[in-house]
């Protein structure tokens, strides 16, 4: 059996909107990573760029489970002395986009294609977004 390779005409980039109000961070990140990679399409191939654009609204209203508010998120710039360490509680008030982006980045593959897919992620703290012209579809995440 030959490997399926989608043609460039088969690669479409749809737009999806996810409302993150009271959604657990891990569920939000896993569903967004699936949409960014394009695994919800029948023409999915791991080596082809068939991903979608994902808009996440109400990023400041996500739900953190367990003891995450006391734990810290580490990021390094790659330069000497470039380690950044902030608690989830502080980041939830000041920069909730960083929490969501790092969670989604960890669920994407570690290759050159992941950067292209992560560039299609748009995280917004409010309810309004400037992408209405692209006619995004609403994506519901089922809560347990």
PDB file of N, CA and C in Angstrom, residues 22-76:
ATOM      1  N   UNK A  22     -14.302  28.171  31.201  1.00  0.00           N
ATOM      2  CA  UNK A  22     -14.428  27.003  32.085  1.00  0.00           C
ATOM      3  C   UNK A  22     -14.055  25.681  31.411  1.00  0.00           C
ATOM      4  N   UNK A  23     -13.162  25.712  30.436  1.00  0.00           N
ATOM      5  CA  UNK A  23     -12.665  24.497  29.801  1.00  0.00           C
ATOM      6  C   UNK A  23     -11.316  24.163  30.447  1.00  0.00           C
ATOM      7  N   UNK A  24     -11.116  22.901  30.774  1.00  0.00           N
ATOM      8  CA  UNK A  24      -9.875  22.468  31.400  1.00  0.00           C
ATOM      9  C   UNK A  24      -8.733  22.648  30.390  1.00  0.00           C
ATOM     10  N   UNK A  25      -7.587  23.114  30.873  1.00  0.00           N
ATOM     11  CA  UNK A  25      -6.458  23.469  30.016  1.00  0.00           C
ATOM     12  C   UNK A  25      -5.996  22.312  29.138  1.00  0.00           C
ATOM     13  N   UNK A  26      -5.886  21.114  29.676  1.00  0.00           N
ATOM     14  CA  UNK A  26      -5.409  19.969  28.907  1.00  0.00           C
ATOM     15  C   UNK A  26      -6.356  19.574  27.791  1.00  0.00           C
ATOM     16  N   UNK A  27      -7.658  19.603  28.057  1.00  0.00           N
ATOM     17  CA  UNK A  27      -8.638  19.273  27.013  1.00  0.00           C
ATOM     18  C   UNK A  27      -8.624  20.313  25.909  1.00  0.00           C
ATOM     19  N   UNK A  28      -8.515  21.562  26.297  1.00  0.00           N
ATOM     20  CA  UNK A  28      -8.446  22.641  25.313  1.00  0.00           C
ATOM     21  C   UNK A  28      -7.205  22.490  24.443  1.00  0.00           C
ATOM     22  N   UNK A  29      -6.069  22.211  25.065  1.00  0.00           N
ATOM     23  CA  UNK A  29      -4.816  22.102  24.324  1.00  0.00           C
ATOM     24  C   UNK A  29      -4.811  20.903  23.384  1.00  0.00           C
ATOM     25  N   UNK A  30      -5.351  19.776  23.825  1.00  0.00           N
ATOM     26  CA  UNK A  30      -5.340  18.596  22.961  1.00  0.00           C
ATOM     27  C   UNK A  30      -6.265  18.764  21.763  1.00  0.00           C
ATOM     28  N   UNK A  31      -7.437  19.346  21.971  1.00  0.00           N
ATOM     29  CA  UNK A  31      -8.355  19.560  20.850  1.00  0.00           C
ATOM     30  C   UNK A  31      -7.814  20.613  19.885  1.00  0.00           C
ATOM     31  N   UNK A  32      -7.195  21.658  20.414  1.00  0.00           N
ATOM     32  CA  UNK A  32      -6.610  22.684  19.542  1.00  0.00           C
ATOM     33  C   UNK A  32      -5.438  22.118  18.750  1.00  0.00           C
ATOM     34  N   UNK A  33      -4.639  21.245  19.360  1.00  0.00           N
ATOM     35  CA  UNK A  33      -3.510  20.641  18.652  1.00  0.00           C
ATOM     36  C   UNK A  33      -3.995  19.735  17.520  1.00  0.00           C
ATOM     37  N   UNK A  34      -5.082  19.018  17.746  1.00  0.00           N
ATOM     38  CA  UNK A  34      -5.651  18.173  16.695  1.00  0.00           C
ATOM     39  C   UNK A  34      -6.120  19.024  15.520  1.00  0.00           C
ATOM     40  N   UNK A  35      -6.784  20.145  15.823  1.00  0.00           N
ATOM     41  CA  UNK A  35      -7.251  21.030  14.753  1.00  0.00           C
ATOM     42  C   UNK A  35      -6.083  21.699  14.035  1.00  0.00           C
ATOM     43  N   UNK A  36      -5.057  22.111  14.770  1.00  0.00           N
ATOM     44  CA  UNK A  36      -3.907  22.765  14.144  1.00  0.00           C
ATOM     45  C   UNK A  36      -3.152  21.820  13.211  1.00  0.00           C
ATOM     46  N   UNK A  37      -3.090  20.555  13.564  1.00  0.00           N
ATOM     47  CA  UNK A  37      -2.402  19.578  12.712  1.00  0.00           C
ATOM     48  C   UNK A  37      -3.259  19.131  11.535  1.00  0.00           C
ATOM     49  N   UNK A  38      -4.580  19.278  11.641  1.00  0.00           N
ATOM     50  CA  UNK A  38      -5.467  18.855  10.571  1.00  0.00           C
ATOM     51  C   UNK A  38      -5.869  17.404  10.669  1.00  0.00           C
ATOM     52  N   UNK A  39      -5.773  16.819  11.876  1.00  0.00           N
ATOM     53  CA  UNK A  39      -6.093  15.402  12.037  1.00  0.00           C
ATOM     54  C   UNK A  39      -7.591  15.131  11.961  1.00  0.00           C
ATOM     55  N   UNK A  40      -8.409  16.171  11.918  1.00  0.00           N
ATOM     56  CA  UNK A  40      -9.848  15.986  11.797  1.00  0.00           C
ATOM     57  C   UNK A  40     -10.289  15.872  10.337  1.00  0.00           C
ATOM     58  N   UNK A  41      -9.368  15.940   9.409  1.00  0.00           N
ATOM     59  CA  UNK A  41      -9.700  15.887   7.984  1.00  0.00           C
ATOM     60  C   UNK A  41      -9.411  14.508   7.415  1.00  0.00           C
ATOM     61  N   UNK A  42     -10.182  14.081   6.425  1.00  0.00           N
ATOM     62  CA  UNK A  42      -9.887  12.778   5.800  1.00  0.00           C
ATOM     63  C   UNK A  42      -8.621  12.809   4.948  1.00  0.00           C
ATOM     64  N   UNK A  43      -8.131  13.987   4.595  1.00  0.00           N
ATOM     65  CA  UNK A  43      -6.928  14.094   3.771  1.00  0.00           C
ATOM     66  C   UNK A  43      -5.686  14.326   4.623  1.00  0.00           C
ATOM     67  N   UNK A  44      -5.724  13.921   5.901  1.00  0.00           N
ATOM     68  CA  UNK A  44      -4.593  14.148   6.797  1.00  0.00           C
ATOM     69  C   UNK A  44      -3.404  13.277   6.403  1.00  0.00           C
ATOM     70  N   UNK A  45      -2.248  13.888   6.396  1.00  0.00           N
ATOM     71  CA  UNK A  45      -0.982  13.179   6.239  1.00  0.00           C
ATOM     72  C   UNK A  45       0.006  13.865   7.179  1.00  0.00           C
ATOM     73  N   UNK A  46       0.789  13.109   7.953  1.00  0.00           N
ATOM     74  CA  UNK A  46       1.655  13.736   8.950  1.00  0.00           C
ATOM     75  C   UNK A  46       2.751  14.625   8.362  1.00  0.00           C
ATOM     76  N   UNK A  47       3.106  14.406   7.102  1.00  0.00           N
ATOM     77  CA  UNK A  47       4.177  15.196   6.503  1.00  0.00           C
ATOM     78  C   UNK A  47       3.671  16.392   5.712  1.00  0.00           C
ATOM     79  N   UNK A  48       2.353  16.512   5.549  1.00  0.00           N
ATOM     80  CA  UNK A  48       1.778  17.604   4.764  1.00  0.00           C
ATOM     81  C   UNK A  48       1.163  18.647   5.691  1.00  0.00           C
ATOM     82  N   UNK A  49       1.149  19.866   5.230  1.00  0.00           N
ATOM     83  CA  UNK A  49       0.625  20.971   6.019  1.00  0.00           C
ATOM     84  C   UNK A  49      -0.867  21.129   5.725  1.00  0.00           C
ATOM     85  N   UNK A  50      -1.681  20.331   6.401  1.00  0.00           N
ATOM     86  CA  UNK A  50      -3.129  20.383   6.179  1.00  0.00           C
ATOM     87  C   UNK A  50      -3.856  20.961   7.387  1.00  0.00           C
ATOM     88  N   UNK A  51      -3.158  21.718   8.212  1.00  0.00           N
ATOM     89  CA  UNK A  51      -3.726  22.235   9.454  1.00  0.00           C
ATOM     90  C   UNK A  51      -4.716  23.365   9.253  1.00  0.00           C
ATOM     91  N   UNK A  52      -5.405  23.700  10.328  1.00  0.00           N
ATOM     92  CA  UNK A  52      -6.430  24.738  10.333  1.00  0.00           C
ATOM     93  C   UNK A  52      -5.970  25.920  11.169  1.00  0.00           C
ATOM     94  N   UNK A  53      -6.697  27.025  11.034  1.00  0.00           N
ATOM     95  CA  UNK A  53      -6.515  28.165  11.914  1.00  0.00           C
ATOM     96  C   UNK A  53      -7.433  27.977  13.117  1.00  0.00           C
ATOM     97  N   UNK A  54      -6.933  28.250  14.326  1.00  0.00           N
ATOM     98  CA  UNK A  54      -7.731  28.101  15.537  1.00  0.00           C
ATOM     99  C   UNK A  54      -7.700  29.420  16.295  1.00  0.00           C
ATOM    100  N   UNK A  55      -8.893  29.930  16.615  1.00  0.00           N
ATOM    101  CA  UNK A  55      -9.036  31.144  17.411  1.00  0.00           C
ATOM    102  C   UNK A  55      -9.575  30.716  18.766  1.00  0.00           C
ATOM    103  N   UNK A  56      -8.855  31.053  19.832  1.00  0.00           N
ATOM    104  CA  UNK A  56      -9.296  30.721  21.182  1.00  0.00           C
ATOM    105  C   UNK A  56      -9.726  32.009  21.867  1.00  0.00           C
ATOM    106  N   UNK A  57     -10.991  32.078  22.260  1.00  0.00           N
ATOM    107  CA  UNK A  57     -11.541  33.250  22.930  1.00  0.00           C
ATOM    108  C   UNK A  57     -11.614  33.008  24.436  1.00  0.00           C
ATOM    109  N   UNK A  58     -11.673  34.076  25.206  1.00  0.00           N
ATOM    110  CA  UNK A  58     -11.775  34.039  26.675  1.00  0.00           C
ATOM    111  C   UNK A  58     -10.642  33.227  27.281  1.00  0.00           C
ATOM    112  N   UNK A  59      -9.421  33.532  26.886  1.00  0.00           N
ATOM    113  CA  UNK A  59      -8.259  32.791  27.373  1.00  0.00           C
ATOM    114  C   UNK A  59      -8.051  32.983  28.866  1.00  0.00           C
ATOM    115  N   UNK A  60      -8.527  34.093  29.400  1.00  0.00           N
ATOM    116  CA  UNK A  60      -8.334  34.357  30.826  1.00  0.00           C
ATOM    117  C   UNK A  60      -9.334  33.625  31.706  1.00  0.00           C
ATOM    118  N   UNK A  61     -10.261  32.874  31.115  1.00  0.00           N
ATOM    119  CA  UNK A  61     -11.285  32.164  31.884  1.00  0.00           C
ATOM    120  C   UNK A  61     -11.138  30.651  31.815  1.00  0.00           C
ATOM    121  N   UNK A  62      -9.933  30.149  31.496  1.00  0.00           N
ATOM    122  CA  UNK A  62      -9.728  28.704  31.447  1.00  0.00           C
ATOM    123  C   UNK A  62      -9.720  28.134  32.862  1.00  0.00           C
ATOM    124  N   UNK A  63      -9.941  26.841  32.959  1.00  0.00           N
ATOM    125  CA  UNK A  63      -9.951  26.168  34.256  1.00  0.00           C
ATOM    126  C   UNK A  63      -8.649  25.387  34.414  1.00  0.00           C
ATOM    127  N   UNK A  64      -8.009  25.569  35.552  1.00  0.00           N
ATOM    128  CA  UNK A  64      -6.804  24.819  35.886  1.00  0.00           C
ATOM    129  C   UNK A  64      -7.154  23.823  36.979  1.00  0.00           C
ATOM    130  N   UNK A  65      -6.847  22.551  36.757  1.00  0.00           N
ATOM    131  CA  UNK A  65      -7.184  21.528  37.728  1.00  0.00           C
ATOM    132  C   UNK A  65      -5.991  21.221  38.611  1.00  0.00           C
ATOM    133  N   UNK A  66      -6.253  20.550  39.713  1.00  0.00           N
ATOM    134  CA  UNK A  66      -5.185  20.119  40.605  1.00  0.00           C
ATOM    135  C   UNK A  66      -4.524  21.291  41.315  1.00  0.00           C
ATOM    136  N   UNK A  67      -3.225  21.204  41.475  1.00  0.00           N
ATOM    137  CA  UNK A  67      -2.460  22.208  42.209  1.00  0.00           C
ATOM    138  C   UNK A  67      -1.643  23.078  41.259  1.00  0.00           C
ATOM    139  N   UNK A  68      -2.162  23.334  40.045  1.00  0.00           N
ATOM    140  CA  UNK A  68      -1.393  24.070  39.048  1.00  0.00           C
ATOM    141  C   UNK A  68      -1.208  25.541  39.407  1.00  0.00           C
ATOM    142  N   UNK A  69      -2.111  26.109  40.190  1.00  0.00           N
ATOM    143  CA  UNK A  69      -1.975  27.530  40.520  1.00  0.00           C
ATOM    144  C   UNK A  69      -0.707  27.788  41.322  1.00  0.00           C
ATOM    145  N   UNK A  70      -0.228  26.812  42.072  1.00  0.00           N
ATOM    146  CA  UNK A  70       0.997  26.977  42.842  1.00  0.00           C
ATOM    147  C   UNK A  70       2.249  26.571  42.081  1.00  0.00           C
ATOM    148  N   UNK A  71       2.090  25.793  41.004  1.00  0.00           N
ATOM    149  CA  UNK A  71       3.250  25.335  40.236  1.00  0.00           C
ATOM    150  C   UNK A  71       3.744  26.447  39.315  1.00  0.00           C
ATOM    151  N   UNK A  72       4.920  26.205  38.734  1.00  0.00           N
ATOM    152  CA  UNK A  72       5.529  27.218  37.890  1.00  0.00           C
ATOM    153  C   UNK A  72       5.696  26.712  36.462  1.00  0.00           C
ATOM    154  N   UNK A  73       5.640  27.657  35.528  1.00  0.00           N
ATOM    155  CA  UNK A  73       5.844  27.379  34.111  1.00  0.00           C
ATOM    156  C   UNK A  73       7.234  27.886  33.750  1.00  0.00           C
ATOM    157  N   UNK A  74       8.064  27.012  33.188  1.00  0.00           N
ATOM    158  CA  UNK A  74       9.434  27.367  32.832  1.00  0.00           C
ATOM    159  C   UNK A  74       9.544  27.540  31.324  1.00  0.00           C
ATOM    160  N   UNK A  75      10.218  28.586  30.905  1.00  0.00           N
ATOM    161  CA  UNK A  75      10.527  28.797  29.496  1.00  0.00           C
ATOM    162  C   UNK A  75      11.947  29.331  29.402  1.00  0.00           C
ATOM    163  N   UNK A  76      12.656  28.947  28.362  1.00  0.00           N
ATOM    164  CA  UNK A  76      14.021  29.413  28.176  1.00  0.00           C
ATOM    165  C   UNK A  76      14.147  30.034  26.794  1.00  0.00           C
TER     166      UNK A  76
END
